[in-house]
Amino acid sequence: QVQLVESGGGLVQAGGSLRLSCTASGRTTSSYSMGWFRQSPGKEHEFVAAIRWSDDNTYSADSVKGRFTISRDNAKNTIYLQMNNLKPEDTAVYYCAARWGSYTSTPEMYDYWGQGTQVTVSS
């Protein structure tokens, strides 16, 4: 079992920045690929970014490329999502997720999920 806890969400004006954190506990999380997803009311989980366990290679959605950066600190069992130049359309609940093996943008392929953290961007 892996437990994930997100933090760092909040209210920010358009153009501002936030950094989300996701701290993992339980099984050896360094062998898990991690992803960030977001969900707005009435919508499905949307892929944001992922990081592969084996080489820390990253993969981001086109909608956030150049603005969001995913990273991890294995010593702290924590991944981060640095979000810059935020836009109102980035408003959502952000979730981190973990899966054994390589990364993927498909939410159904992830085994463990955090409880989510709200990000609200005002115009």
CSV table of N, CA, C and O in Angstrom, one decimal:
chain,number,residue,atom,x,y,z
A,1,GLN,N,0.8,-1.2,0.0
A,1,GLN,CA,0.0,0.0,0.0
A,1,GLN,C,0.9,1.2,0.0
A,1,GLN,O,2.0,1.3,0.6
A,2,VAL,N,0.4,2.3,-0.7
A,2,VAL,CA,1.1,3.6,-0.7
A,2,VAL,C,0.0,4.6,-0.4
A,2,VAL,O,-1.1,4.6,-0.9
A,3,GLN,N,0.4,5.5,0.6
A,3,GLN,CA,-0.5,6.6,0.9
A,3,GLN,C,0.1,7.9,0.4
A,3,GLN,O,1.3,8.1,0.5
A,4,LEU,N,-0.7,8.7,-0.2
A,4,LEU,CA,-0.3,10.0,-0.8
A,4,LEU,C,-1.1,11.1,-0.2
A,4,LEU,O,-2.3,11.0,0.0
A,5,VAL,N,-0.3,12.2,0.2
A,5,VAL,CA,-1.0,13.3,0.8
A,5,VAL,C,-0.5,14.6,0.0
A,5,VAL,O,0.7,14.9,0.0
A,6,GLU,N,-1.4,15.3,-0.6
A,6,GLU,CA,-1.1,16.5,-1.3
A,6,GLU,C,-1.2,17.7,-0.4
A,6,GLU,O,-2.0,17.7,0.5
A,7,SER,N,-0.5,18.8,-0.8
A,7,SER,CA,-0.6,20.0,-0.1
A,7,SER,C,-0.1,21.1,-1.0
A,7,SER,O,0.5,20.9,-2.1
A,8,GLY,N,-0.4,22.4,-0.6
A,8,GLY,CA,0.1,23.5,-1.4
A,8,GLY,C,-0.9,24.2,-2.2
A,8,GLY,O,-0.6,25.3,-2.9
A,9,GLY,N,-2.1,23.7,-2.3
A,9,GLY,CA,-3.1,24.4,-3.1
A,9,GLY,C,-3.6,25.7,-2.4
A,9,GLY,O,-3.2,26.0,-1.3
A,10,GLY,N,-4.4,26.5,-3.2
A,10,GLY,CA,-4.9,27.7,-2.6
A,10,GLY,C,-5.4,28.6,-3.7
A,10,GLY,O,-5.7,28.2,-4.8
A,11,LEU,N,-5.6,29.9,-3.3
A,11,LEU,CA,-6.2,30.9,-4.3
A,11,LEU,C,-5.1,31.8,-4.7
A,11,LEU,O,-4.3,32.3,-3.9
A,12,VAL,N,-5.0,32.0,-6.0
A,12,VAL,CA,-3.9,32.8,-6.6
A,12,VAL,C,-4.5,33.6,-7.8
A,12,VAL,O,-5.4,33.1,-8.4
A,13,GLN,N,-4.0,34.8,-8.0
A,13,GLN,CA,-4.4,35.5,-9.2
A,13,GLN,C,-3.8,35.0,-10.4
A,13,GLN,O,-2.7,34.4,-10.4
A,14,ALA,N,-4.4,35.3,-11.5
A,14,ALA,CA,-3.9,34.9,-12.8
A,14,ALA,C,-2.5,35.5,-13.0
A,14,ALA,O,-2.2,36.6,-12.6
A,15,GLY,N,-1.5,34.6,-13.5
A,15,GLY,CA,-0.2,35.0,-13.7
A,15,GLY,C,0.7,34.7,-12.5
A,15,GLY,O,1.9,34.8,-12.6
A,16,GLY,N,0.1,34.2,-11.4
A,16,GLY,CA,0.8,33.9,-10.2
A,16,GLY,C,1.3,32.5,-10.2
A,16,GLY,O,1.2,31.8,-11.2
A,17,SER,N,1.9,32.0,-9.1
A,17,SER,CA,2.6,30.7,-9.0
A,17,SER,C,2.1,30.0,-7.8
A,17,SER,O,1.8,30.7,-6.7
A,18,LEU,N,2.2,28.7,-7.8
A,18,LEU,CA,2.0,27.9,-6.7
A,18,LEU,C,2.9,26.6,-6.8
A,18,LEU,O,3.2,26.2,-8.0
A,19,ARG,N,3.2,26.0,-5.7
A,19,ARG,CA,3.9,24.8,-5.8
A,19,ARG,C,3.2,23.7,-4.9
A,19,ARG,O,3.0,23.9,-3.7
A,20,LEU,N,2.8,22.7,-5.6
A,20,LEU,CA,2.1,21.6,-4.9
A,20,LEU,C,3.1,20.5,-4.5
A,20,LEU,O,4.1,20.3,-5.2
A,21,SER,N,2.8,19.9,-3.4
A,21,SER,CA,3.7,18.8,-2.9
A,21,SER,C,2.8,17.6,-2.7
A,21,SER,O,1.6,17.7,-2.4
A,22,CYS,N,3.4,16.4,-2.9
A,22,CYS,CA,2.7,15.2,-2.7
A,22,CYS,C,3.7,14.3,-1.9
A,22,CYS,O,4.7,13.9,-2.5
A,23,THR,N,3.4,14.0,-0.7
A,23,THR,CA,4.3,13.1,0.1
A,23,THR,C,3.8,11.7,0.2
A,23,THR,O,2.6,11.5,0.5
A,24,ALA,N,4.6,10.7,-0.1
A,24,ALA,CA,4.2,9.4,-0.1
A,24,ALA,C,4.7,8.6,1.1
A,24,ALA,O,5.8,8.9,1.6
A,25,SER,N,4.0,7.6,1.5
A,25,SER,CA,4.4,6.7,2.6
A,25,SER,C,4.0,5.3,2.3
A,25,SER,O,3.1,5.1,1.4
A,26,GLY,N,4.6,4.4,2.9
A,26,GLY,CA,4.2,3.0,2.7
A,26,GLY,C,5.3,2.2,2.0
A,26,GLY,O,6.4,2.3,2.4
A,27,ARG,N,5.0,1.6,0.9
A,27,ARG,CA,6.0,0.7,0.2
A,27,ARG,C,7.0,1.6,-0.4
A,27,ARG,O,6.9,2.9,-0.5
A,28,THR,N,8.1,1.0,-0.9
A,28,THR,CA,9.2,1.7,-1.5
A,28,THR,C,8.7,2.6,-2.7
A,28,THR,O,8.6,2.1,-3.8
A,29,THR,N,8.5,3.8,-2.4
A,29,THR,CA,7.9,4.7,-3.4
A,29,THR,C,8.8,5.1,-4.5
A,29,THR,O,8.4,5.6,-5.5
A,30,SER,N,10.1,5.0,-4.3
A,30,SER,CA,11.1,5.3,-5.3
A,30,SER,C,10.9,4.5,-6.5
A,30,SER,O,11.4,4.8,-7.6
A,31,SER,N,10.3,3.3,-6.4
A,31,SER,CA,10.1,2.4,-7.6
A,31,SER,C,8.8,2.7,-8.3
A,31,SER,O,8.4,2.0,-9.2
A,32,TYR,N,8.1,3.7,-7.9
A,32,TYR,CA,6.8,4.1,-8.5
A,32,TYR,C,6.9,5.3,-9.3
A,32,TYR,O,7.6,6.3,-9.0
A,33,SER,N,6.3,5.3,-10.5
A,33,SER,CA,6.1,6.5,-11.3
A,33,SER,C,5.0,7.3,-10.7
A,33,SER,O,4.0,6.7,-10.2
A,34,MET,N,5.1,8.6,-10.8
A,34,MET,CA,4.1,9.4,-10.1
A,34,MET,C,3.5,10.4,-11.2
A,34,MET,O,4.2,10.8,-12.1
A,35,GLY,N,2.3,10.7,-10.9
A,35,GLY,CA,1.6,11.7,-11.9
A,35,GLY,C,0.8,12.7,-11.1
A,35,GLY,O,0.4,12.5,-10.0
A,36,TRP,N,0.6,13.8,-11.8
A,36,TRP,CA,-0.4,14.8,-11.3
A,36,TRP,C,-1.5,14.8,-12.3
A,36,TRP,O,-1.3,14.9,-13.5
A,37,PHE,N,-2.7,14.9,-11.8
A,37,PHE,CA,-4.0,15.0,-12.5
A,37,PHE,C,-4.8,16.1,-11.9
A,37,PHE,O,-4.6,16.5,-10.8
A,38,ARG,N,-5.7,16.6,-12.7
A,38,ARG,CA,-6.6,17.6,-12.1
A,38,ARG,C,-8.1,17.3,-12.6
A,38,ARG,O,-8.3,16.7,-13.6
A,39,GLN,N,-9.0,17.8,-11.8
A,39,GLN,CA,-10.4,17.5,-12.1
A,39,GLN,C,-11.2,18.8,-11.8
A,39,GLN,O,-11.2,19.3,-10.6
A,40,SER,N,-12.0,19.2,-12.8
A,40,SER,CA,-12.9,20.3,-12.6
A,40,SER,C,-14.3,19.8,-12.4
A,40,SER,O,-14.5,18.6,-12.9
A,41,PRO,N,-15.2,20.5,-11.8
A,41,PRO,CA,-16.6,20.0,-11.7
A,41,PRO,C,-17.2,19.5,-13.0
A,41,PRO,O,-17.2,20.2,-14.0
A,42,GLY,N,-17.7,18.3,-12.9
A,42,GLY,CA,-18.4,17.7,-14.1
A,42,GLY,C,-17.5,17.2,-15.1
A,42,GLY,O,-17.9,16.7,-16.2
A,43,LYS,N,-16.2,17.2,-14.9
A,43,LYS,CA,-15.2,16.7,-15.9
A,43,LYS,C,-14.5,15.5,-15.3
A,43,LYS,O,-14.4,15.2,-14.1
A,44,GLU,N,-13.9,14.7,-16.3
A,44,GLU,CA,-13.0,13.6,-15.9
A,44,GLU,C,-11.7,14.1,-15.4
A,44,GLU,O,-11.3,15.3,-15.6
A,45,HIS,N,-10.9,13.2,-14.9
A,45,HIS,CA,-9.5,13.5,-14.5
A,45,HIS,C,-8.7,13.8,-15.7
A,45,HIS,O,-8.8,13.1,-16.7
A,46,GLU,N,-8.0,14.9,-15.7
A,46,GLU,CA,-7.2,15.4,-16.8
A,46,GLU,C,-5.7,15.2,-16.4
A,46,GLU,O,-5.3,15.7,-15.3
A,47,PHE,N,-5.0,14.6,-17.3
A,47,PHE,CA,-3.5,14.4,-17.1
A,47,PHE,C,-2.8,15.8,-17.1
A,47,PHE,O,-3.1,16.6,-18.0
A,48,VAL,N,-1.9,16.0,-16.1
A,48,VAL,CA,-1.1,17.2,-16.1
A,48,VAL,C,0.3,16.9,-16.4
A,48,VAL,O,0.9,17.5,-17.3
A,49,ALA,N,0.9,16.0,-15.6
A,49,ALA,CA,2.4,15.7,-15.7
A,49,ALA,C,2.7,14.4,-15.0
A,49,ALA,O,2.0,14.0,-14.1
A,50,ALA,N,3.8,13.8,-15.4
A,50,ALA,CA,4.2,12.6,-14.8
A,50,ALA,C,5.7,12.5,-14.8
A,50,ALA,O,6.4,13.1,-15.6
A,51,ILE,N,6.2,11.7,-13.8
A,51,ILE,CA,7.7,11.5,-13.7
A,51,ILE,C,7.9,10.0,-13.6
A,51,ILE,O,7.3,9.3,-12.8
A,52,ARG,N,8.9,9.5,-14.3
A,52,ARG,CA,9.2,8.1,-14.4
A,52,ARG,C,10.1,7.7,-13.2
A,52,ARG,O,11.1,8.4,-13.0
A,53,TRP,N,9.9,6.6,-12.6
A,53,TRP,CA,10.7,6.2,-11.5
A,53,TRP,C,12.1,5.9,-11.8
A,53,TRP,O,13.0,6.2,-11.0
A,54,SER,N,12.4,5.3,-13.0
A,54,SER,CA,13.7,4.7,-13.3
A,54,SER,C,14.7,5.8,-13.6
A,54,SER,O,15.9,5.6,-13.3
A,55,ASP,N,14.3,6.9,-14.2
A,55,ASP,CA,15.3,7.9,-14.6
A,55,ASP,C,14.9,9.3,-14.4
A,55,ASP,O,15.5,10.2,-14.9
A,56,ASP,N,13.7,9.5,-13.8
A,56,ASP,CA,13.2,10.8,-13.5
A,56,ASP,C,12.8,11.6,-14.8
A,56,ASP,O,12.7,12.8,-14.8
A,57,ASN,N,12.6,10.8,-15.9
A,57,ASN,CA,12.2,11.5,-17.1
A,57,ASN,C,10.8,12.0,-16.9
A,57,ASN,O,10.0,11.4,-16.1
A,58,THR,N,10.5,13.1,-17.4
A,58,THR,CA,9.1,13.8,-17.2
A,58,THR,C,8.4,13.9,-18.5
A,58,THR,O,8.9,13.9,-19.6
A,59,TYR,N,7.1,14.1,-18.3
A,59,TYR,CA,6.1,14.1,-19.4
A,59,TYR,C,5.0,15.0,-19.0
A,59,TYR,O,4.4,14.8,-17.9
A,60,SER,N,4.7,16.0,-19.8
A,60,SER,CA,3.6,17.0,-19.4
A,60,SER,C,2.6,17.1,-20.5
A,60,SER,O,2.9,16.9,-21.7
A,61,ALA,N,1.4,17.5,-20.1
A,61,ALA,CA,0.4,17.8,-21.1
A,61,ALA,C,0.7,19.1,-21.8
A,61,ALA,O,1.3,20.0,-21.3
A,62,ASP,N,0.2,19.2,-23.1
A,62,ASP,CA,0.5,20.3,-23.9
A,62,ASP,C,0.0,21.6,-23.2
A,62,ASP,O,0.6,22.7,-23.4
A,63,SER,N,-1.1,21.5,-22.5
A,63,SER,CA,-1.8,22.7,-21.9
A,63,SER,C,-0.9,23.3,-20.8
A,63,SER,O,-1.2,24.5,-20.5
A,64,VAL,N,0.0,22.6,-20.3
A,64,VAL,CA,0.8,23.1,-19.2
A,64,VAL,C,2.3,23.2,-19.5
A,64,VAL,O,3.1,23.7,-18.7
A,65,LYS,N,2.7,22.7,-20.7
A,65,LYS,CA,4.1,22.8,-21.0
A,65,LYS,C,4.7,24.2,-21.0
A,65,LYS,O,4.0,25.1,-21.5
A,66,GLY,N,5.8,24.4,-20.5
A,66,GLY,CA,6.4,25.7,-20.3
A,66,GLY,C,5.9,26.5,-19.1
A,66,GLY,O,6.5,27.5,-18.8
A,67,ARG,N,4.9,26.0,-18.5
A,67,ARG,CA,4.4,26.7,-17.3
A,67,ARG,C,4.5,25.8,-16.0
A,67,ARG,O,4.8,26.3,-14.9
A,68,PHE,N,4.3,24.5,-16.1
A,68,PHE,CA,4.3,23.6,-15.0
A,68,PHE,C,5.5,22.7,-15.1
A,68,PHE,O,5.9,22.2,-16.2
A,69,THR,N,6.1,22.4,-13.9
A,69,THR,CA,7.3,21.5,-13.9
A,69,THR,C,7.1,20.5,-12.8
A,69,THR,O,6.8,20.8,-11.6
A,70,ILE,N,7.2,19.2,-13.1
A,70,ILE,CA,7.1,18.1,-12.1
A,70,ILE,C,8.5,17.7,-11.7
A,70,ILE,O,9.4,17.7,-12.6
A,71,SER,N,8.7,17.4,-10.4
A,71,SER,CA,10.0,17.0,-10.0
A,71,SER,C,9.8,16.1,-8.7
A,71,SER,O,8.7,16.0,-8.2
A,72,ARG,N,10.9,15.4,-8.3
A,72,ARG,CA,10.7,14.5,-7.2
A,72,ARG,C,12.0,14.6,-6.3
A,72,ARG,O,13.1,14.9,-6.9
A,73,ASP,N,11.8,14.3,-5.1
A,73,ASP,CA,12.9,14.2,-4.1
A,73,ASP,C,12.7,12.9,-3.4
A,73,ASP,O,11.9,12.7,-2.5
A,74,ASN,N,13.5,11.9,-3.9
A,74,ASN,CA,13.3,10.5,-3.3
A,74,ASN,C,13.7,10.5,-1.9
A,74,ASN,O,13.1,9.7,-1.1
A,75,ALA,N,14.6,11.3,-1.4
A,75,ALA,CA,15.0,11.2,0.0
A,75,ALA,C,13.9,11.7,0.9
A,75,ALA,O,13.8,11.2,2.0
A,76,LYS,N,13.0,12.5,0.3
A,76,LYS,CA,11.8,13.0,1.1
A,76,LYS,C,10.5,12.3,0.7
A,76,LYS,O,9.5,12.6,1.2
A,77,ASN,N,10.6,11.3,-0.2
A,77,ASN,CA,9.4,10.6,-0.7
A,77,ASN,C,8.4,11.6,-1.2
A,77,ASN,O,7.2,11.5,-0.9
A,78,THR,N,8.8,12.7,-1.9
A,78,THR,CA,7.9,13.8,-2.2
A,78,THR,C,8.1,14.1,-3.7
A,78,THR,O,9.2,14.1,-4.2
A,79,ILE,N,7.0,14.4,-4.3
A,79,ILE,CA,7.0,15.0,-5.7
A,79,ILE,C,6.4,16.4,-5.6
A,79,ILE,O,5.6,16.7,-4.7
A,80,TYR,N,6.8,17.2,-6.6
A,80,TYR,CA,6.3,18.6,-6.6
A,80,TYR,C,5.7,18.9,-7.9
A,80,TYR,O,6.1,18.3,-9.0
A,81,LEU,N,4.9,19.9,-7.9
A,81,LEU,CA,4.4,20.4,-9.2
A,81,LEU,C,4.5,22.0,-9.1
A,81,LEU,O,3.7,22.6,-8.3
A,82,GLN,N,5.5,22.5,-9.7
A,82,GLN,CA,5.7,23.9,-9.7
A,82,GLN,C,4.8,24.5,-10.8
A,82,GLN,O,5.0,24.1,-12.0
A,83,MET,N,3.9,25.4,-10.5
A,83,MET,CA,3.0,25.9,-11.5
A,83,MET,C,3.2,27.4,-11.6
A,83,MET,O,3.0,28.2,-10.6
A,84,ASN,N,3.6,27.9,-12.7
A,84,ASN,CA,3.9,29.3,-13.0
A,84,ASN,C,2.9,29.8,-14.0
A,84,ASN,O,2.3,29.0,-14.8
A,85,ASN,N,2.7,31.1,-14.1
A,85,ASN,CA,1.9,31.8,-15.0
A,85,ASN,C,0.5,31.1,-15.0
A,85,ASN,O,0.0,30.7,-16.1
A,86,LEU,N,-0.1,31.0,-13.9
A,86,LEU,CA,-1.4,30.3,-13.8
A,86,LEU,C,-2.5,31.0,-14.5
A,86,LEU,O,-2.5,32.3,-14.5
A,87,LYS,N,-3.4,30.3,-15.0
A,87,LYS,CA,-4.6,30.8,-15.7
A,87,LYS,C,-5.9,30.4,-15.1
A,87,LYS,O,-5.9,29.3,-14.4
A,88,PRO,N,-6.9,31.1,-15.2
A,88,PRO,CA,-8.2,30.7,-14.6
A,88,PRO,C,-8.6,29.3,-15.0
A,88,PRO,O,-9.2,28.6,-14.2
A,89,GLU,N,-8.3,28.9,-16.2
A,89,GLU,CA,-8.6,27.5,-16.7
A,89,GLU,C,-7.8,26.4,-16.0
A,89,GLU,O,-8.1,25.2,-16.1
A,90,ASP,N,-6.8,26.8,-15.2
A,90,ASP,CA,-6.1,25.8,-14.4
A,90,ASP,C,-6.8,25.5,-13.1
A,90,ASP,O,-6.4,24.6,-12.3
A,91,THR,N,-7.9,26.2,-12.8
A,91,THR,CA,-8.7,26.0,-11.6
A,91,THR,C,-9.2,24.6,-11.6
A,91,THR,O,-9.9,24.1,-12.5
A,92,ALA,N,-8.9,23.8,-10.5
A,92,ALA,CA,-9.3,22.4,-10.4
A,92,ALA,C,-8.9,21.9,-9.1
A,92,ALA,O,-8.1,22.5,-8.3
A,93,VAL,N,-9.3,20.7,-8.8
A,93,VAL,CA,-8.7,19.9,-7.7
A,93,VAL,C,-7.6,19.1,-8.3
A,93,VAL,O,-7.8,18.4,-9.3
A,94,TYR,N,-6.4,19.2,-7.7
A,94,TYR,CA,-5.2,18.5,-8.2
A,94,TYR,C,-4.9,17.3,-7.3
A,94,TYR,O,-4.9,17.4,-6.1
A,95,TYR,N,-4.7,16.2,-8.0
A,95,TYR,CA,-4.4,14.9,-7.4
A,95,TYR,C,-3.1,14.4,-7.8
A,95,TYR,O,-2.7,14.5,-9.0
A,96,CYS,N,-2.4,13.8,-6.9
A,96,CYS,CA,-1.2,13.0,-7.3
A,96,CYS,C,-1.6,11.6,-7.2
A,96,CYS,O,-2.5,11.1,-6.5
A,97,ALA,N,-0.9,10.8,-8.0
A,97,ALA,CA,-1.1,9.4,-8.2
A,97,ALA,C,0.2,8.6,-8.4
A,97,ALA,O,1.1,9.2,-8.8
A,98,ALA,N,0.1,7.3,-8.0
A,98,ALA,CA,1.3,6.5,-8.1
A,98,ALA,C,1.0,5.2,-8.8
A,98,ALA,O,-0.1,4.6,-8.6
A,99,ARG,N,2.0,4.7,-9.6
A,99,ARG,CA,1.8,3.4,-10.2
A,99,ARG,C,3.1,2.7,-10.3
A,99,ARG,O,4.2,3.4,-10.4
A,100,TRP,N,3.1,1.4,-10.2
A,100,TRP,CA,4.3,0.6,-10.3
A,100,TRP,C,4.7,0.6,-11.8
A,100,TRP,O,3.9,0.3,-12.7
A,101,GLY,N,6.0,0.9,-12.1
A,101,GLY,CA,6.4,0.9,-13.5
A,101,GLY,C,6.5,2.2,-14.1
A,101,GLY,O,6.6,3.3,-13.4
A,102,SER,N,6.4,2.3,-15.4
A,102,SER,CA,6.6,3.5,-16.1
A,102,SER,C,5.4,4.4,-16.0
A,102,SER,O,4.4,4.0,-15.6
A,103,TYR,N,5.6,5.7,-16.5
A,103,TYR,CA,4.5,6.6,-16.4
A,103,TYR,C,3.6,6.5,-17.5
A,103,TYR,O,3.8,5.9,-18.5
A,104,THR,N,2.4,7.0,-17.3
A,104,THR,CA,1.4,7.1,-18.3
A,104,THR,C,0.5,8.2,-18.0
A,104,THR,O,0.4,8.7,-16.9
A,105,SER,N,-0.2,8.7,-19.1
A,105,SER,CA,-1.2,9.8,-18.9
A,105,SER,C,-2.6,9.3,-18.6
A,105,SER,O,-3.5,10.1,-18.5
A,106,THR,N,-2.8,8.0,-18.6
A,106,THR,CA,-4.1,7.4,-18.4
A,106,THR,C,-4.4,7.2,-16.9
A,106,THR,O,-3.7,6.4,-16.2
A,107,PRO,N,-5.3,7.9,-16.4
A,107,PRO,CA,-5.6,7.9,-14.9
A,107,PRO,C,-5.9,6.5,-14.4
A,107,PRO,O,-5.6,6.1,-13.3
A,108,GLU,N,-6.6,5.7,-15.3
A,108,GLU,CA,-7.0,4.3,-14.8
A,108,GLU,C,-5.9,3.4,-14.6
A,108,GLU,O,-6.0,2.3,-14.0
A,109,MET,N,-4.7,3.8,-15.1
A,109,MET,CA,-3.5,2.9,-14.9
A,109,MET,C,-2.8,3.2,-13.6
A,109,MET,O,-1.8,2.5,-13.3
A,110,TYR,N,-3.3,4.1,-12.8
A,110,TYR,CA,-2.6,4.5,-11.5
A,110,TYR,C,-3.3,3.7,-10.4
A,110,TYR,O,-4.6,3.6,-10.4
A,111,ASP,N,-2.5,3.2,-9.5
A,111,ASP,CA,-3.0,2.4,-8.4
A,111,ASP,C,-3.4,3.1,-7.2
A,111,ASP,O,-4.3,2.7,-6.4
A,112,TYR,N,-2.7,4.2,-6.9
A,112,TYR,CA,-2.9,4.9,-5.6
A,112,TYR,C,-3.1,6.4,-5.9
A,112,TYR,O,-2.5,7.0,-6.8
A,113,TRP,N,-4.0,7.0,-5.1
A,113,TRP,CA,-4.4,8.4,-5.3
A,113,TRP,C,-4.4,9.1,-4.0
A,113,TRP,O,-4.8,8.5,-2.9
A,114,GLY,N,-4.0,10.4,-4.0
A,114,GLY,CA,-4.2,11.2,-2.8
A,114,GLY,C,-5.6,11.8,-2.8
A,114,GLY,O,-6.5,11.5,-3.6
A,115,GLN,N,-5.9,12.6,-1.8
A,115,GLN,CA,-7.2,13.1,-1.5
A,115,GLN,C,-7.5,14.4,-2.3
A,115,GLN,O,-8.6,14.8,-2.4
A,116,GLY,N,-6.4,15.0,-2.9
A,116,GLY,CA,-6.6,16.2,-3.7
A,116,GLY,C,-6.4,17.5,-3.0
A,116,GLY,O,-6.6,17.5,-1.8
A,117,THR,N,-6.0,18.5,-3.7
A,117,THR,CA,-5.9,19.8,-3.1
A,117,THR,C,-6.4,20.8,-4.1
A,117,THR,O,-6.2,20.7,-5.4
A,118,GLN,N,-7.2,21.8,-3.7
A,118,GLN,CA,-7.9,22.7,-4.5
A,118,GLN,C,-6.9,23.9,-5.0
A,118,GLN,O,-6.3,24.5,-4.1
A,119,VAL,N,-7.0,24.1,-6.2
A,119,VAL,CA,-6.3,25.3,-6.8
A,119,VAL,C,-7.3,26.2,-7.5
A,119,VAL,O,-8.0,25.7,-8.4
A,120,THR,N,-7.3,27.4,-7.1
A,120,THR,CA,-8.3,28.4,-7.7
A,120,THR,C,-7.5,29.6,-8.2
A,120,THR,O,-6.8,30.2,-7.4
A,121,VAL,N,-7.7,29.9,-9.5
A,121,VAL,CA,-7.0,31.0,-10.1
A,121,VAL,C,-8.0,32.0,-10.5
A,121,VAL,O,-8.9,31.7,-11.3
A,122,SER,N,-7.9,33.2,-9.9
A,122,SER,CA,-8.9,34.3,-10.2
A,122,SER,C,-8.4,35.1,-11.3
A,122,SER,O,-7.1,35.3,-11.5
A,123,SER,N,-9.3,35.7,-12.1
A,123,SER,CA,-8.9,36.5,-13.3
A,123,SER,C,-8.8,38.0,-12.9
A,123,SER,O,-9.1,38.4,-11.8
